[in-house]
PDB file of C-alpha atoms in Angstrom:
ATOM      1  CA  LEU A   1      25.553  -6.541  26.869  1.00  0.00           C
ATOM      2  CA  GLN A   2      23.153  -4.616  29.094  1.00  0.00           C
ATOM      3  CA  MET A   3      24.029  -1.412  27.232  1.00  0.00           C
ATOM      4  CA  TYR A   4      22.463  -2.931  24.079  1.00  0.00           C
ATOM      5  CA  ALA A   5      19.171  -3.834  25.724  1.00  0.00           C
ATOM      6  CA  LEU A   6      16.144  -2.118  24.266  1.00  0.00           C
ATOM      7  CA  THR A   7      14.417   0.469  26.417  1.00  0.00           C
ATOM      8  CA  SER A   8      10.655   0.456  27.018  1.00  0.00           C
ATOM      9  CA  PRO A   9      10.058   3.209  24.406  1.00  0.00           C
ATOM     10  CA  GLU A  10      12.148   1.263  21.882  1.00  0.00           C
ATOM     11  CA  TRP A  11      10.062  -1.860  22.498  1.00  0.00           C
ATOM     12  CA  ILE A  12       6.915   0.178  21.881  1.00  0.00           C
ATOM     13  CA  ILE A  13       8.313   1.408  18.548  1.00  0.00           C
ATOM     14  CA  LEU A  14       9.375  -2.120  17.625  1.00  0.00           C
ATOM     15  CA  ASN A  15       5.915  -3.521  18.396  1.00  0.00           C
ATOM     16  CA  GLN A  16       4.244  -0.748  16.368  1.00  0.00           C
ATOM     17  CA  LEU A  17       6.634  -1.397  13.507  1.00  0.00           C
ATOM     18  CA  THR A  18       5.835  -5.108  13.540  1.00  0.00           C
ATOM     19  CA  VAL A  19       2.110  -4.429  13.257  1.00  0.00           C
ATOM     20  CA  THR A  20       2.715  -1.740  10.632  1.00  0.00           C
ATOM     21  CA  LEU A  21       4.788  -4.005   8.386  1.00  0.00           C
ATOM     22  CA  GLN A  22       2.417  -6.989   8.521  1.00  0.00           C
ATOM     23  CA  ILE A  23       0.424  -5.737   5.519  1.00  0.00           C
ATOM     24  CA  PHE A  24       3.615  -5.717   3.450  1.00  0.00           C
ATOM     25  CA  ILE A  25       4.339  -9.313   4.447  1.00  0.00           C
ATOM     26  CA  ASP A  26       0.769 -10.254   3.504  1.00  0.00           C
ATOM     27  CA  ALA A  27       1.117  -8.456   0.153  1.00  0.00           C
ATOM     28  CA  THR A  28       4.382 -10.250  -0.568  1.00  0.00           C
ATOM     29  CA  HIS A  29       2.805 -13.624   0.180  1.00  0.00           C
ATOM     30  CA  TYR A  30      -0.237 -12.761  -1.960  1.00  0.00           C
ATOM     31  CA  VAL A  31       1.871 -11.869  -4.989  1.00  0.00           C
ATOM     32  CA  SER A  32       4.244 -14.801  -4.429  1.00  0.00           C
ATOM     33  CA  ARG A  33       1.513 -17.443  -4.478  1.00  0.00           C
ATOM     34  CA  THR A  34       1.891 -17.862  -8.205  1.00  0.00           C
ATOM     35  CA  LYS A  35       5.035 -17.957 -10.297  1.00  0.00           C
ATOM     36  CA  THR A  36       3.964 -14.813 -12.133  1.00  0.00           C
ATOM     37  CA  PRO A  37       1.865 -12.060 -10.540  1.00  0.00           C
ATOM     38  CA  LEU A  38      -1.016 -10.999 -12.757  1.00  0.00           C
ATOM     39  CA  LEU A  39      -1.460  -7.439 -13.969  1.00  0.00           C
ATOM     40  CA  TYR A  40      -4.961  -7.033 -12.573  1.00  0.00           C
ATOM     41  CA  GLN A  41      -3.536  -7.619  -9.073  1.00  0.00           C
ATOM     42  CA  VAL A  42      -1.130  -4.671  -9.144  1.00  0.00           C
ATOM     43  CA  ILE A  43      -3.429  -1.638  -8.906  1.00  0.00           C
ATOM     44  CA  PRO A  44      -5.719  -2.988  -6.121  1.00  0.00           C
ATOM     45  CA  LEU A  45      -2.687  -4.116  -4.132  1.00  0.00           C
ATOM     46  CA  ILE A  46      -0.976  -0.741  -4.408  1.00  0.00           C
ATOM     47  CA  ASP A  47      -4.252   0.988  -3.482  1.00  0.00           C
ATOM     48  CA  LYS A  48      -4.540  -1.195  -0.380  1.00  0.00           C
ATOM     49  CA  LEU A  49      -0.965  -0.427   0.671  1.00  0.00           C
ATOM     50  CA  ASP A  50      -1.499   3.279  -0.002  1.00  0.00           C
ATOM     51  CA  SER A  51      -4.645   3.361   2.145  1.00  0.00           C
ATOM     52  CA  HIS A  52      -2.771   1.617   4.940  1.00  0.00           C
ATOM     53  CA  LEU A  53       0.077   4.132   4.803  1.00  0.00           C
ATOM     54  CA  LEU A  54      -2.339   7.079   4.716  1.00  0.00           C
ATOM     55  CA  LEU A  55      -4.043   5.737   7.829  1.00  0.00           C
ATOM     56  CA  LEU A  56      -0.692   5.445   9.594  1.00  0.00           C
ATOM     57  CA  MET A  57       0.182   9.030   8.727  1.00  0.00           C
ATOM     58  CA  LYS A  58      -2.942  10.419  10.391  1.00  0.00           C
ATOM     59  CA  ILE A  59      -2.839  11.253  14.056  1.00  0.00           C
ATOM     60  CA  ASN A  60      -5.213   8.896  15.835  1.00  0.00           C
ATOM     61  CA  VAL A  61      -5.980   9.339  19.526  1.00  0.00           C
ATOM     62  CA  GLN A  62      -7.338   5.785  19.905  1.00  0.00           C
ATOM     63  CA  ARG A  63      -4.232   4.260  18.297  1.00  0.00           C
ATOM     64  CA  PRO A  64      -1.315   6.600  18.857  1.00  0.00           C
ATOM     65  CA  LEU A  65       1.795   5.827  16.838  1.00  0.00           C
ATOM     66  CA  HIS A  66       5.308   6.955  17.494  1.00  0.00           C
ATOM     67  CA  ASN A  67       6.409   9.806  15.220  1.00  0.00           C
ATOM     68  CA  THR A  68       9.145   7.559  13.812  1.00  0.00           C
ATOM     69  CA  ILE A  69       6.500   5.148  12.472  1.00  0.00           C
ATOM     70  CA  ARG A  70       4.401   8.011  11.110  1.00  0.00           C
ATOM     71  CA  HIS A  71       7.437   9.505   9.352  1.00  0.00           C
ATOM     72  CA  ALA A  72       8.431   6.107   7.946  1.00  0.00           C
ATOM     73  CA  ALA A  73       4.890   5.716   6.575  1.00  0.00           C
ATOM     74  CA  HIS A  74       5.213   9.098   4.864  1.00  0.00           C
ATOM     75  CA  LEU A  75       8.507   8.080   3.226  1.00  0.00           C
ATOM     76  CA  ALA A  76       7.157   4.650   2.278  1.00  0.00           C
ATOM     77  CA  ARG A  77       4.146   6.266   0.617  1.00  0.00           C
ATOM     78  CA  ALA A  78       6.451   8.477  -1.467  1.00  0.00           C
ATOM     79  CA  VAL A  79       8.301   5.389  -2.707  1.00  0.00           C
ATOM     80  CA  LEU A  80       5.047   3.509  -3.311  1.00  0.00           C
ATOM     81  CA  ASN A  81       3.629   6.407  -5.341  1.00  0.00           C
ATOM     82  CA  LYS A  82       6.811   6.545  -7.398  1.00  0.00           C
ATOM     83  CA  TYR A  83       6.215   2.963  -8.499  1.00  0.00           C
ATOM     84  CA  TYR A  84       2.449   3.430  -8.755  1.00  0.00           C
ATOM     85  CA  SER A  85       3.007   6.220 -11.273  1.00  0.00           C
ATOM     86  CA  ARG A  86       4.960   3.740 -13.396  1.00  0.00           C
ATOM     87  CA  THR A  87       1.679   1.919 -14.105  1.00  0.00           C
ATOM     88  CA  ASP A  88       0.698   4.983 -16.178  1.00  0.00           C
ATOM     89  CA  GLU A  89       3.501   4.127 -18.601  1.00  0.00           C
ATOM     90  CA  SER A  90       1.668   1.044 -19.834  1.00  0.00           C
ATOM     91  CA  ILE A  91      -1.987   0.825 -20.768  1.00  0.00           C
ATOM     92  CA  MET A  92      -1.944  -2.874 -19.923  1.00  0.00           C
ATOM     93  CA  TYR A  93      -2.591  -2.348 -16.194  1.00  0.00           C
ATOM     94  CA  ARG A  94      -5.816  -0.478 -16.882  1.00  0.00           C
ATOM     95  CA  VAL A  95      -6.818  -2.875 -19.663  1.00  0.00           C
ATOM     96  CA  ALA A  96      -6.353  -5.816 -17.302  1.00  0.00           C
ATOM     97  CA  MET A  97      -8.547  -4.077 -14.714  1.00  0.00           C
ATOM     98  CA  VAL A  98     -11.296  -3.153 -17.189  1.00  0.00           C
ATOM     99  CA  LEU A  99     -11.416  -6.664 -18.654  1.00  0.00           C
ATOM    100  CA  HIS A 100     -11.419  -8.396 -15.276  1.00  0.00           C
ATOM    101  CA  PRO A 101     -14.995  -9.489 -14.464  1.00  0.00           C
ATOM    102  CA  ARG A 102     -14.652  -8.476 -10.808  1.00  0.00           C
ATOM    103  CA  TYR A 103     -13.326  -4.962 -11.370  1.00  0.00           C
ATOM    104  CA  LYS A 104     -14.256  -3.365 -14.699  1.00  0.00           C
ATOM    105  CA  LEU A 105     -14.680   0.426 -14.636  1.00  0.00           C
ATOM    106  CA  GLU A 106     -16.525   0.269 -11.324  1.00  0.00           C
ATOM    107  CA  TYR A 107     -13.226  -0.220  -9.504  1.00  0.00           C
ATOM    108  CA  PHE A 108     -11.944   3.145 -10.706  1.00  0.00           C
ATOM    109  CA  ALA A 109     -15.181   4.944  -9.873  1.00  0.00           C
ATOM    110  CA  HIS A 110     -15.357   3.305  -6.433  1.00  0.00           C
ATOM    111  CA  HIS A 111     -11.797   4.442  -5.694  1.00  0.00           C
ATOM    112  CA  GLU A 112     -12.598   7.980  -6.873  1.00  0.00           C
ATOM    113  CA  TRP A 113     -10.254   8.138  -9.826  1.00  0.00           C
ATOM    114  CA  GLU A 114     -10.533  11.329 -11.837  1.00  0.00           C
ATOM    115  CA  GLU A 115     -13.118  11.207 -14.625  1.00  0.00           C
ATOM    116  CA  ASP A 116     -10.428  11.785 -17.260  1.00  0.00           C
ATOM    117  CA  TRP A 117      -8.503   8.733 -16.040  1.00  0.00           C
ATOM    118  CA  ILE A 118     -11.625   6.583 -16.044  1.00  0.00           C
ATOM    119  CA  ALA A 119     -12.508   7.764 -19.556  1.00  0.00           C
ATOM    120  CA  GLU A 120      -9.001   6.940 -20.723  1.00  0.00           C
ATOM    121  CA  ALA A 121      -9.236   3.468 -19.159  1.00  0.00           C
TER     122      ALA A 121
END
């Protein structure tokens, strides 16, 4: 079985992957707390995941990541954005955000949405 043992570089990748995926575990637990996730939770959650993936894609000298992790983050962000764009198909996501007392239109401005999108919301 020695031939199947992980090498030191593979352990490094595995440890980086574990840390990288923790936010997705946290997001899953957050959404799973209730029987039905609420619409106002979707956009902030996707934004948080997107920011995390963007950070992973950047080269950081203080926290170097293996290129495999960086590439996986790039691919994951493409999939995430595919589903994020689906929120444009229903006005209900934006309505839920605007009507939520914590978010309102300030959320969109704070996250630098385009003025046209904010006006539409």
